[in-house]
PDB file of C-alpha atoms in Angstrom:
ATOM      1  CA  MET A1131     -27.194   7.802 -12.195  1.00 47.00           C
ATOM      2  CA  ARG A1132     -26.029   7.410  -8.589  1.00 68.00           C
ATOM      3  CA  ASN A1133     -22.287   7.085  -8.195  1.00 91.00           C
ATOM      4  CA  ASN A1134     -22.056   4.193  -5.727  1.00 95.00           C
ATOM      5  CA  GLN A1135     -18.514   3.392  -4.622  1.00 97.00           C
ATOM      6  CA  ILE A1136     -17.482   0.621  -2.238  1.00 97.00           C
ATOM      7  CA  ILE A1137     -14.274   0.124  -0.257  1.00 98.00           C
ATOM      8  CA  LEU A1138     -13.557  -3.584   0.221  1.00 97.00           C
ATOM      9  CA  GLY A1139     -11.516  -4.178   3.367  1.00 94.00           C
ATOM     10  CA  SER A1140     -12.350  -0.743   4.716  1.00 91.00           C
ATOM     11  CA  GLY A1141     -11.038  -1.019   8.259  1.00 85.00           C
ATOM     12  CA  GLY A1142      -7.343  -0.320   7.648  1.00 88.00           C
ATOM     13  CA  ALA A1143      -5.406   2.910   7.408  1.00 90.00           C
ATOM     14  CA  ILE A1144      -5.612   3.287   3.623  1.00 94.00           C
ATOM     15  CA  GLY A1145      -9.330   2.390   3.600  1.00 95.00           C
ATOM     16  CA  THR A1146     -10.077   5.007   6.244  1.00 95.00           C
ATOM     17  CA  LEU A1147      -8.203   7.764   4.444  1.00 95.00           C
ATOM     18  CA  LEU A1148      -9.664   6.716   1.090  1.00 97.00           C
ATOM     19  CA  ALA A1149     -13.190   7.059   2.491  1.00 97.00           C
ATOM     20  CA  LYS A1150     -12.380  10.624   3.523  1.00 97.00           C
ATOM     21  CA  GLU A1151     -11.068  11.444   0.046  1.00 97.00           C
ATOM     22  CA  LEU A1152     -13.975   9.905  -1.880  1.00 97.00           C
ATOM     23  CA  VAL A1153     -16.433  12.490  -0.538  1.00 96.00           C
ATOM     24  CA  GLN A1154     -15.017  14.815  -3.208  1.00 95.00           C
ATOM     25  CA  PHE A1155     -16.505  12.532  -5.855  1.00 96.00           C
ATOM     26  CA  THR A1156     -19.625  10.954  -4.342  1.00 95.00           C
ATOM     27  CA  ASN A1157     -21.865  10.942  -1.279  1.00 92.00           C
ATOM     28  CA  ASN A1158     -22.701   7.268  -1.809  1.00 95.00           C
ATOM     29  CA  ILE A1159     -19.748   5.582  -0.104  1.00 97.00           C
ATOM     30  CA  HIS A1160     -20.116   1.996   1.101  1.00 98.00           C
ATOM     31  CA  LEU A1161     -17.685   0.394   3.568  1.00 97.00           C
ATOM     32  CA  TYR A1162     -17.351  -3.402   3.420  1.00 96.00           C
ATOM     33  CA  SER A1163     -15.569  -5.478   6.058  1.00 95.00           C
ATOM     34  CA  ARG A1164     -16.350  -7.924   8.831  1.00 92.00           C
ATOM     35  CA  ASN A1165     -16.960  -5.070  11.283  1.00 93.00           C
ATOM     36  CA  PRO A1166     -17.252  -1.843   9.286  1.00 94.00           C
ATOM     37  CA  LYS A1167     -17.280   1.524  11.036  1.00 94.00           C
ATOM     38  CA  LYS A1168     -18.308   4.862   9.608  1.00 95.00           C
ATOM     39  CA  VAL A1169     -15.621   7.296   8.550  1.00 95.00           C
ATOM     40  CA  ASN A1170     -18.002   9.918   7.163  1.00 95.00           C
ATOM     41  CA  GLY A1171     -21.435  10.490   8.619  1.00 93.00           C
ATOM     42  CA  SER A1172     -23.163   9.478   5.386  1.00 94.00           C
ATOM     43  CA  ASP A1173     -21.267   6.196   4.885  1.00 95.00           C
ATOM     44  CA  HIS A1174     -23.245   2.995   4.280  1.00 96.00           C
ATOM     45  CA  LEU A1175     -21.954  -0.026   6.220  1.00 96.00           C
ATOM     46  CA  ILE A1176     -21.935  -3.575   4.837  1.00 96.00           C
ATOM     47  CA  SER A1177     -20.781  -6.488   6.986  1.00 95.00           C
ATOM     48  CA  GLY A1178     -19.224  -9.212   4.894  1.00 94.00           C
ATOM     49  CA  ASP A1179     -16.345 -11.584   4.282  1.00 94.00           C
ATOM     50  CA  LEU A1180     -14.071 -11.139   1.262  1.00 96.00           C
ATOM     51  CA  LEU A1181     -13.689 -14.917   1.111  1.00 95.00           C
ATOM     52  CA  ASP A1182     -17.440 -15.328   0.546  1.00 94.00           C
ATOM     53  CA  GLU A1183     -18.155 -14.738  -3.139  1.00 93.00           C
ATOM     54  CA  SER A1184     -21.936 -14.798  -2.681  1.00 93.00           C
ATOM     55  CA  GLN A1185     -21.755 -11.993  -0.119  1.00 94.00           C
ATOM     56  CA  LEU A1186     -19.554  -9.969  -2.436  1.00 94.00           C
ATOM     57  CA  ASN A1187     -21.833 -10.548  -5.404  1.00 94.00           C
ATOM     58  CA  TYR A1188     -24.846  -9.329  -3.443  1.00 95.00           C
ATOM     59  CA  SER A1189     -22.988  -6.332  -1.997  1.00 95.00           C
ATOM     60  CA  LEU A1190     -21.665  -5.160  -5.368  1.00 96.00           C
ATOM     61  CA  GLN A1191     -25.104  -4.908  -6.925  1.00 94.00           C
ATOM     62  CA  LYS A1192     -25.753  -1.336  -8.056  1.00 92.00           C
ATOM     63  CA  MET A1193     -22.130  -0.339  -7.361  1.00 96.00           C
ATOM     64  CA  ASN A1194     -20.075   1.623  -9.868  1.00 96.00           C
ATOM     65  CA  VAL A1195     -16.533   1.402  -8.480  1.00 97.00           C
ATOM     66  CA  ALA A1196     -14.950  -1.054  -6.020  1.00 98.00           C
ATOM     67  CA  TYR A1197     -11.629  -0.432  -4.260  1.00 98.00           C
ATOM     68  CA  LEU A1198      -9.884  -3.536  -2.934  1.00 98.00           C
ATOM     69  CA  VAL A1199      -7.603  -2.208  -0.187  1.00 96.00           C
ATOM     70  CA  ALA A1200      -7.718  -5.085   2.300  1.00 93.00           C
ATOM     71  CA  GLY A1201      -4.758  -5.790   4.535  1.00 89.00           C
ATOM     72  CA  LEU A1202      -4.380  -9.447   5.455  1.00 88.00           C
ATOM     73  CA  GLU A1203      -2.453 -10.753   8.424  1.00 85.00           C
ATOM     74  CA  TYR A1204       1.218 -10.297   7.530  1.00 85.00           C
ATOM     75  CA  LYS A1205       2.084 -13.987   7.282  1.00 87.00           C
ATOM     76  CA  ASP A1206       3.253 -15.941   4.239  1.00 89.00           C
ATOM     77  CA  SER A1207       0.855 -18.780   4.987  1.00 92.00           C
ATOM     78  CA  VAL A1208      -2.159 -16.467   5.233  1.00 94.00           C
ATOM     79  CA  TRP A1209      -1.270 -14.667   2.026  1.00 94.00           C
ATOM     80  CA  GLU A1210      -0.814 -17.951   0.152  1.00 95.00           C
ATOM     81  CA  ARG A1211      -4.102 -19.300   1.455  1.00 96.00           C
ATOM     82  CA  ASP A1212      -6.363 -16.261   1.055  1.00 96.00           C
ATOM     83  CA  TRP A1213      -5.117 -13.482  -1.236  1.00 96.00           C
ATOM     84  CA  LEU A1214      -5.672 -15.025  -4.654  1.00 96.00           C
ATOM     85  CA  LYS A1215      -9.055 -16.383  -3.604  1.00 97.00           C
ATOM     86  CA  ILE A1216     -10.129 -12.930  -2.447  1.00 96.00           C
ATOM     87  CA  VAL A1217      -9.085 -11.292  -5.703  1.00 97.00           C
ATOM     88  CA  GLU A1218     -10.826 -14.002  -7.749  1.00 97.00           C
ATOM     89  CA  ASN A1219     -14.006 -13.468  -5.711  1.00 96.00           C
ATOM     90  CA  VAL A1220     -13.894  -9.709  -6.197  1.00 97.00           C
ATOM     91  CA  VAL A1221     -13.174  -9.966  -9.927  1.00 97.00           C
ATOM     92  CA  ASN A1222     -16.051 -12.391 -10.447  1.00 96.00           C
ATOM     93  CA  ALA A1223     -18.452 -10.181  -8.495  1.00 96.00           C
ATOM     94  CA  CYS A1224     -17.324  -7.118 -10.453  1.00 97.00           C
ATOM     95  CA  LYS A1225     -17.880  -8.960 -13.737  1.00 96.00           C
ATOM     96  CA  ARG A1226     -21.391 -10.017 -12.796  1.00 95.00           C
ATOM     97  CA  ASN A1227     -22.359  -6.530 -11.715  1.00 95.00           C
ATOM     98  CA  LYS A1228     -20.330  -4.527 -14.249  1.00 95.00           C
ATOM     99  CA  VAL A1229     -18.351  -2.752 -11.540  1.00 97.00           C
ATOM    100  CA  SER A1230     -14.999  -1.060 -12.158  1.00 97.00           C
ATOM    101  CA  LEU A1231     -12.187  -2.327  -9.926  1.00 97.00           C
ATOM    102  CA  VAL A1232      -9.221  -0.554  -8.341  1.00 98.00           C
ATOM    103  CA  PHE A1233      -6.694  -2.893  -6.702  1.00 98.00           C
ATOM    104  CA  PHE A1234      -4.263  -1.410  -4.178  1.00 97.00           C
ATOM    105  CA  ASP A1235      -0.901  -3.152  -4.520  1.00 96.00           C
ATOM    106  CA  ASN A1236       2.759  -3.029  -3.444  1.00 95.00           C
ATOM    107  CA  VAL A1237       6.123  -3.755  -5.116  1.00 95.00           C
ATOM    108  CA  TYR A1238       6.851  -7.249  -3.816  1.00 95.00           C
ATOM    109  CA  MET A1239       6.440  -8.876  -7.236  1.00 95.00           C
ATOM    110  CA  TYR A1240       9.057  -6.746  -8.994  1.00 96.00           C
ATOM    111  CA  ASP A1241      12.478  -8.004 -10.135  1.00 95.00           C
ATOM    112  CA  PRO A1242      14.975  -7.120  -7.340  1.00 94.00           C
ATOM    113  CA  SER A1243      17.642  -6.242  -9.905  1.00 93.00           C
ATOM    114  CA  CYS A1244      15.454  -3.304 -11.015  1.00 95.00           C
ATOM    115  CA  PHE A1245      14.932  -1.650  -7.647  1.00 94.00           C
ATOM    116  CA  GLY A1246      17.187   1.245  -8.602  1.00 93.00           C
ATOM    117  CA  ASN A1247      14.336   2.640 -10.734  1.00 96.00           C
ATOM    118  CA  LEU A1248      10.929   0.998 -10.264  1.00 97.00           C
ATOM    119  CA  THR A1249       8.367   1.976 -12.900  1.00 97.00           C
ATOM    120  CA  GLU A1250       5.069   0.557 -14.074  1.00 97.00           C
ATOM    121  CA  GLU A1251       7.066  -1.333 -16.722  1.00 97.00           C
ATOM    122  CA  THR A1252       9.415  -3.074 -14.271  1.00 97.00           C
ATOM    123  CA  PRO A1253       9.496  -6.860 -14.913  1.00 97.00           C
ATOM    124  CA  VAL A1254       7.622  -9.150 -12.555  1.00 97.00           C
ATOM    125  CA  LYS A1255      10.148 -11.583 -11.074  1.00 96.00           C
ATOM    126  CA  PRO A1256       9.510 -12.218  -7.364  1.00 94.00           C
ATOM    127  CA  VAL A1257      11.978 -13.898  -5.017  1.00 92.00           C
ATOM    128  CA  SER A1258       9.867 -14.025  -1.824  1.00 92.00           C
ATOM    129  CA  ARG A1259       6.765 -16.034  -0.915  1.00 93.00           C
ATOM    130  CA  LYS A1260       4.690 -12.873  -0.527  1.00 94.00           C
ATOM    131  CA  GLY A1261       6.053 -11.590  -3.831  1.00 94.00           C
ATOM    132  CA  LYS A1262       4.997 -14.779  -5.610  1.00 96.00           C
ATOM    133  CA  VAL A1263       1.465 -14.306  -4.294  1.00 97.00           C
ATOM    134  CA  ARG A1264       1.431 -10.748  -5.608  1.00 97.00           C
ATOM    135  CA  ALA A1265       2.745 -11.945  -8.970  1.00 97.00           C
ATOM    136  CA  LYS A1266      -0.220 -14.319  -9.327  1.00 97.00           C
ATOM    137  CA  ILE A1267      -2.610 -11.466  -8.575  1.00 97.00           C
ATOM    138  CA  ASP A1268      -0.798  -9.255 -11.073  1.00 97.00           C
ATOM    139  CA  ALA A1269      -1.143 -11.913 -13.775  1.00 96.00           C
ATOM    140  CA  LEU A1270      -4.839 -12.392 -13.047  1.00 96.00           C
ATOM    141  CA  LEU A1271      -5.626  -8.674 -13.233  1.00 96.00           C
ATOM    142  CA  ARG A1272      -3.500  -8.100 -16.344  1.00 96.00           C
ATOM    143  CA  ALA A1273      -5.460 -10.883 -18.048  1.00 95.00           C
ATOM    144  CA  GLU A1274      -8.707  -9.102 -17.178  1.00 95.00           C
ATOM    145  CA  MET A1275      -7.306  -5.885 -18.660  1.00 93.00           C
ATOM    146  CA  GLU A1276      -6.398  -7.691 -21.888  1.00 92.00           C
ATOM    147  CA  ASN A1277      -9.749  -9.458 -22.094  1.00 89.00           C
ATOM    148  CA  ASP A1278     -11.556  -6.163 -21.487  1.00 82.00           C
ATOM    149  CA  SER A1279     -14.030  -8.034 -19.289  1.00 84.00           C
ATOM    150  CA  ILE A1280     -14.172  -5.253 -16.694  1.00 91.00           C
ATOM    151  CA  ASN A1281     -12.513  -1.907 -16.153  1.00 96.00           C
ATOM    152  CA  VAL A1282      -9.627  -2.546 -13.782  1.00 97.00           C
ATOM    153  CA  GLN A1283      -6.560  -0.712 -12.615  1.00 97.00           C
ATOM    154  CA  ILE A1284      -3.658  -1.610 -10.336  1.00 98.00           C
ATOM    155  CA  VAL A1285      -2.342   1.193  -8.138  1.00 98.00           C
ATOM    156  CA  ARG A1286       0.964   0.613  -6.387  1.00 98.00           C
ATOM    157  CA  SER A1287       2.684   2.248  -3.460  1.00 96.00           C
ATOM    158  CA  ALA A1288       6.183   2.133  -2.038  1.00 95.00           C
ATOM    159  CA  ASP A1289       6.551   1.411   1.684  1.00 91.00           C
ATOM    160  CA  PHE A1290       4.133   3.544   3.697  1.00 90.00           C
ATOM    161  CA  TYR A1291       4.783   6.135   6.329  1.00 90.00           C
ATOM    162  CA  GLY A1292       2.406   8.534   8.047  1.00 88.00           C
ATOM    163  CA  LYS A1293      -0.171   8.741  10.780  1.00 83.00           C
ATOM    164  CA  GLY A1294      -2.537   5.826  11.203  1.00 75.00           C
ATOM    165  CA  THR A1295      -0.648   3.064   9.448  1.00 77.00           C
ATOM    166  CA  THR A1296       0.283   0.185  11.762  1.00 67.00           C
ATOM    167  CA  GLN A1297       2.433  -1.792   9.316  1.00 71.00           C
ATOM    168  CA  SER A1298       4.934   0.907   8.423  1.00 77.00           C
ATOM    169  CA  MET A1299       8.527  -0.147   9.033  1.00 79.00           C
ATOM    170  CA  LEU A1300       9.675   3.488   8.991  1.00 84.00           C
ATOM    171  CA  ASN A1301       7.028   4.426  11.557  1.00 80.00           C
ATOM    172  CA  GLN A1302       7.695   1.505  13.882  1.00 78.00           C
ATOM    173  CA  VAL A1303      11.463   1.158  13.970  1.00 78.00           C
ATOM    174  CA  VAL A1304      12.613   4.708  13.170  1.00 83.00           C
ATOM    175  CA  ILE A1305      10.161   7.571  13.742  1.00 82.00           C
ATOM    176  CA  GLU A1306       8.388   6.266  16.839  1.00 81.00           C
ATOM    177  CA  LYS A1307      11.658   5.099  18.399  1.00 83.00           C
ATOM    178  CA  LEU A1308      13.399   8.442  17.887  1.00 82.00           C
ATOM    179  CA  LEU A1309      10.434  10.469  19.150  1.00 82.00           C
ATOM    180  CA  SER A1310      10.413   8.443  22.371  1.00 82.00           C
ATOM    181  CA  GLY A1311      14.151   8.912  22.899  1.00 83.00           C
ATOM    182  CA  LYS A1312      15.034   5.333  21.989  1.00 87.00           C
ATOM    183  CA  THR A1313      17.492   3.963  19.455  1.00 85.00           C
ATOM    184  CA  ALA A1314      16.175   3.698  15.898  1.00 82.00           C
ATOM    185  CA  SER A1315      16.850   0.501  13.984  1.00 80.00           C
ATOM    186  CA  TRP A1316      17.491  -0.098  10.310  1.00 84.00           C
ATOM    187  CA  PHE A1317      18.553  -3.013   8.163  1.00 79.00           C
ATOM    188  CA  ILE A1318      21.777  -3.964   6.407  1.00 76.00           C
ATOM    189  CA  ASN A1319      22.846  -0.533   5.108  1.00 82.00           C
ATOM    190  CA  SER A1320      21.766   2.964   6.157  1.00 83.00           C
ATOM    191  CA  ASP A1321      23.515   4.577   3.170  1.00 89.00           C
ATOM    192  CA  LYS A1322      21.238   3.057   0.527  1.00 92.00           C
ATOM    193  CA  LYS A1323      18.364   5.184  -0.757  1.00 94.00           C
ATOM    194  CA  HIS A1324      14.802   4.089   0.014  1.00 94.00           C
ATOM    195  CA  SER A1325      11.478   5.459  -1.200  1.00 95.00           C
ATOM    196  CA  PHE A1326       8.520   5.956   1.134  1.00 94.00           C
ATOM    197  CA  THR A1327       4.974   6.919   0.139  1.00 96.00           C
ATOM    198  CA  LEU A1328       3.044   9.235   2.452  1.00 95.00           C
ATOM    199  CA  ILE A1329      -0.204   7.380   3.151  1.00 94.00           C
ATOM    200  CA  ASP A1330      -2.233  10.584   2.728  1.00 95.00           C
ATOM    201  CA  ASP A1331      -0.882  11.037  -0.808  1.00 97.00           C
ATOM    202  CA  ALA A1332      -1.659   7.399  -1.595  1.00 97.00           C
ATOM    203  CA  ALA A1333      -5.299   7.798  -0.540  1.00 97.00           C
ATOM    204  CA  LYS A1334      -5.811  11.044  -2.457  1.00 97.00           C
ATOM    205  CA  ALA A1335      -4.315   9.615  -5.640  1.00 98.00           C
ATOM    206  CA  THR A1336      -6.295   6.379  -5.388  1.00 98.00           C
ATOM    207  CA  ALA A1337      -9.568   8.310  -5.100  1.00 98.00           C
ATOM    208  CA  LEU A1338      -8.621  10.434  -8.111  1.00 98.00           C
ATOM    209  CA  LEU A1339      -7.621   7.430 -10.224  1.00 98.00           C
ATOM    210  CA  GLY A1340     -10.775   5.528  -9.356  1.00 97.00           C
ATOM    211  CA  ASN A1341     -12.840   8.452 -10.595  1.00 97.00           C
ATOM    212  CA  THR A1342     -10.902   8.986 -13.836  1.00 97.00           C
ATOM    213  CA  ASN A1343     -12.305   6.864 -16.662  1.00 95.00           C
ATOM    214  CA  SER A1344      -9.154   7.126 -18.785  1.00 96.00           C
ATOM    215  CA  ALA A1345      -7.015   5.717 -15.937  1.00 97.00           C
ATOM    216  CA  TYR A1346      -8.522   2.226 -16.145  1.00 97.00           C
ATOM    217  CA  ASN A1347      -6.853  -0.829 -17.661  1.00 96.00           C
ATOM    218  CA  GLN A1348      -3.477   0.508 -16.603  1.00 97.00           C
ATOM    219  CA  ILE A1349      -0.970   0.210 -13.759  1.00 98.00           C
ATOM    220  CA  TRP A1350      -0.169   3.349 -11.749  1.00 98.00           C
ATOM    221  CA  HIS A1351       2.543   4.172  -9.253  1.00 98.00           C
ATOM    222  CA  LEU A1352       1.115   6.462  -6.587  1.00 98.00           C
ATOM    223  CA  PRO A1353       2.870   9.815  -6.001  1.00 98.00           C
ATOM    224  CA  THR A1354       6.046   9.365  -3.984  1.00 98.00           C
ATOM    225  CA  ASP A1355       8.874  11.783  -3.228  1.00 97.00           C
ATOM    226  CA  LYS A1356      12.432  10.995  -4.259  1.00 95.00           C
ATOM    227  CA  ALA A1357      14.332   8.351  -2.343  1.00 96.00           C
ATOM    228  CA  TYR A1358      16.523   9.226   0.651  1.00 95.00           C
ATOM    229  CA  THR A1359      19.055   7.351   2.744  1.00 93.00           C
ATOM    230  CA  LEU A1360      18.142   6.594   6.338  1.00 90.00           C
ATOM    231  CA  ASN A1361      20.774   9.085   7.480  1.00 89.00           C
ATOM    232  CA  GLU A1362      19.083  11.820   5.439  1.00 91.00           C
ATOM    233  CA  ILE A1363      15.656  10.882   6.819  1.00 90.00           C
ATOM    234  CA  VAL A1364      16.931  10.930  10.394  1.00 88.00           C
ATOM    235  CA  GLN A1365      18.381  14.398   9.864  1.00 88.00           C
ATOM    236  CA  LYS A1366      14.938  15.621   8.828  1.00 89.00           C
ATOM    237  CA  ILE A1367      13.309  13.967  11.855  1.00 87.00           C
ATOM    238  CA  SER A1368      15.845  15.549  14.215  1.00 85.00           C
ATOM    239  CA  LEU A1369      14.662  19.034  13.177  1.00 85.00           C
ATOM    240  CA  TYR A1370      11.338  18.406  14.916  1.00 81.00           C
ATOM    241  CA  SER A1371      12.408  16.349  17.916  1.00 79.00           C
ATOM    242  CA  ASP A1372      14.303  17.374  21.048  1.00 79.00           C
ATOM    243  CA  LYS A1373      15.333  13.778  21.721  1.00 78.00           C
ATOM    244  CA  PRO A1374      18.889  12.541  21.035  1.00 79.00           C
ATOM    245  CA  VAL A1375      19.342  10.767  17.705  1.00 81.00           C
ATOM    246  CA  LYS A1376      20.640   7.213  17.981  1.00 83.00           C
ATOM    247  CA  ILE A1377      20.676   4.675  15.139  1.00 84.00           C
ATOM    248  CA  ARG A1378      21.482   0.974  15.124  1.00 82.00           C
ATOM    249  CA  VAL A1379      21.955  -0.771  11.773  1.00 82.00           C
ATOM    250  CA  ALA A1380      21.071  -4.434  12.120  1.00 76.00           C
ATOM    251  CA  SER A1381      23.046  -7.220  10.508  1.00 73.00           C
ATOM    252  CA  ASN A1382      21.341 -10.325   9.175  1.00 71.00           C
ATOM    253  CA  PHE A1383      22.051 -12.047  12.509  1.00 70.00           C
ATOM    254  CA  MET A1384      20.511  -9.214  14.519  1.00 72.00           C
ATOM    255  CA  ILE A1385      17.453  -9.221  12.258  1.00 71.00           C
ATOM    256  CA  LYS A1386      16.855 -12.866  13.122  1.00 70.00           C
ATOM    257  CA  ILE A1387      16.942 -11.923  16.812  1.00 70.00           C
ATOM    258  CA  PHE A1388      14.593  -8.944  16.331  1.00 66.00           C
ATOM    259  CA  GLY A1389      12.252 -11.210  14.424  1.00 66.00           C
ATOM    260  CA  LEU A1390      11.692 -13.287  17.538  1.00 64.00           C
ATOM    261  CA  PHE A1391       9.997 -10.300  19.172  1.00 66.00           C
ATOM    262  CA  VAL A1392       8.676  -8.149  16.294  1.00 65.00           C
ATOM    263  CA  PRO A1393       6.312 -10.059  13.948  1.00 65.00           C
ATOM    264  CA  VAL A1394       6.544  -7.569  11.063  1.00 64.00           C
ATOM    265  CA  ILE A1395      10.340  -8.012  11.024  1.00 66.00           C
ATOM    266  CA  ARG A1396      10.074 -11.802  11.256  1.00 66.00           C
ATOM    267  CA  GLU A1397       7.763 -11.882   8.253  1.00 62.00           C
ATOM    268  CA  SER A1398       9.936  -9.447   6.270  1.00 66.00           C
ATOM    269  CA  LYS A1399      13.191 -11.423   6.252  1.00 65.00           C
ATOM    270  CA  GLN A1400      12.677 -12.551   2.640  1.00 71.00           C
ATOM    271  CA  LEU A1401      12.367  -8.899   1.633  1.00 75.00           C
ATOM    272  CA  LEU A1402      15.734  -7.759   2.961  1.00 78.00           C
ATOM    273  CA  TYR A1403      16.994  -7.296  -0.591  1.00 81.00           C
ATOM    274  CA  GLN A1404      15.007  -4.049  -0.505  1.00 83.00           C
ATOM    275  CA  TYR A1405      17.547  -2.700   2.008  1.00 84.00           C
ATOM    276  CA  GLU A1406      20.741  -4.080   0.493  1.00 85.00           C
ATOM    277  CA  ASN A1407      20.514  -1.815  -2.556  1.00 89.00           C
ATOM    278  CA  ASP A1408      18.840   1.442  -3.533  1.00 93.00           C
ATOM    279  CA  TYR A1409      15.025   1.235  -3.631  1.00 94.00           C
ATOM    280  CA  VAL A1410      13.791   4.030  -5.886  1.00 96.00           C
ATOM    281  CA  PHE A1411      10.061   4.188  -6.634  1.00 97.00           C
ATOM    282  CA  ASN A1412       9.276   6.201  -9.773  1.00 97.00           C
ATOM    283  CA  SER A1413       5.840   7.877  -9.883  1.00 97.00           C
ATOM    284  CA  SER A1414       6.494  10.211 -12.816  1.00 97.00           C
ATOM    285  CA  LYS A1415       3.686   8.662 -14.896  1.00 98.00           C
ATOM    286  CA  PHE A1416       1.061   9.806 -12.381  1.00 98.00           C
ATOM    287  CA  GLU A1417       2.742  13.151 -11.779  1.00 97.00           C
ATOM    288  CA  LYS A1418       2.771  13.979 -15.508  1.00 97.00           C
ATOM    289  CA  ALA A1419      -0.728  12.671 -16.221  1.00 97.00           C
ATOM    290  CA  PHE A1420      -2.376  14.637 -13.400  1.00 97.00           C
ATOM    291  CA  ASN A1421       0.118  17.484 -12.968  1.00 97.00           C
ATOM    292  CA  ARG A1422       0.447  16.666  -9.262  1.00 95.00           C
ATOM    293  CA  LYS A1423       3.554  16.386  -7.151  1.00 96.00           C
ATOM    294  CA  PRO A1424       3.941  14.191  -4.066  1.00 97.00           C
ATOM    295  CA  THR A1425       4.319  15.739  -0.644  1.00 96.00           C
ATOM    296  CA  SER A1426       8.007  16.232   0.061  1.00 95.00           C
ATOM    297  CA  MET A1427       9.471  13.914   2.672  1.00 93.00           C
ATOM    298  CA  ALA A1428      10.472  16.953   4.717  1.00 92.00           C
ATOM    299  CA  ASP A1429       6.883  18.217   4.850  1.00 93.00           C
ATOM    300  CA  GLY A1430       5.423  14.746   5.345  1.00 92.00           C
ATOM    301  CA  LEU A1431       7.679  14.033   8.320  1.00 90.00           C
ATOM    302  CA  LYS A1432       7.115  17.499   9.782  1.00 90.00           C
ATOM    303  CA  ASN A1433       3.333  17.180   9.654  1.00 87.00           C
ATOM    304  CA  PHE A1434       3.384  13.628  10.991  1.00 83.00           C
ATOM    305  CA  ILE A1435       5.719  14.406  13.887  1.00 82.00           C
ATOM    306  CA  LEU A1436       4.076  17.662  14.956  1.00 74.00           C
ATOM    307  CA  LYS A1437       0.632  15.999  14.959  1.00 71.00           C
ATOM    308  CA  ASN A1438       1.853  12.858  16.725  1.00 64.00           C
TER     309      ASN A1438
END
């Protein structure tokens, strides 16, 4: 039987890298978005809208695995309007066509009091508007797991860093600033530990999980190195840059000012609790199950900076 796999919302950084990784498992890769573009020469392109259930239903015919990796505009109002509807559409189309589903998620729905050690068992207790949207999606997909209506898995990442991702806070306000000789910015406290997932590792692990039958009907944290403070991260960056290292730690007042000019900061104000305390993302479940370690932050930063 042909192993047809489709990436829903294929135009973003994770979708592009995922397409490259899936060639290890199949040569029948389908890319679905409003304006899909080939990543591999053999890719099949499908133009469609995730908000149109009929288009999804038609496009998922004869598919085996669907990866929902879409990135919506980073606005509370857009997330509240569209995200749950998109997931409902995809779930319904997967049910009709007996397609396994992999949903790419983040940590916004988790209880902030547990950020010192985030695992797949961390309670869902969001405090932000975006987190509440993610909590509704989490509840919907967990119900599908319990009902055994389709094979589904949730894969979660910490904050991204790495080449190609345009919504990485670490990329935008630290790495790129330092490499251009400018002052890096951070939020609230630079001495608190923070986990970051290398986007390449996230794509590789997602492809592996999607092609592992025993991984379905579970939640997985994607491989992520141990957490570091901003000061430790900057020290690693300085090894590969000849520019002077300058850091500015923004107060809540300064963040409001930055938000006037930087949309991703403006839309992240409700998530500042992630910077007030340690943010430690635990991926030991994946590491033990697949005997794979994440790329070290030192190597990830080195490769990113030297290729930049």
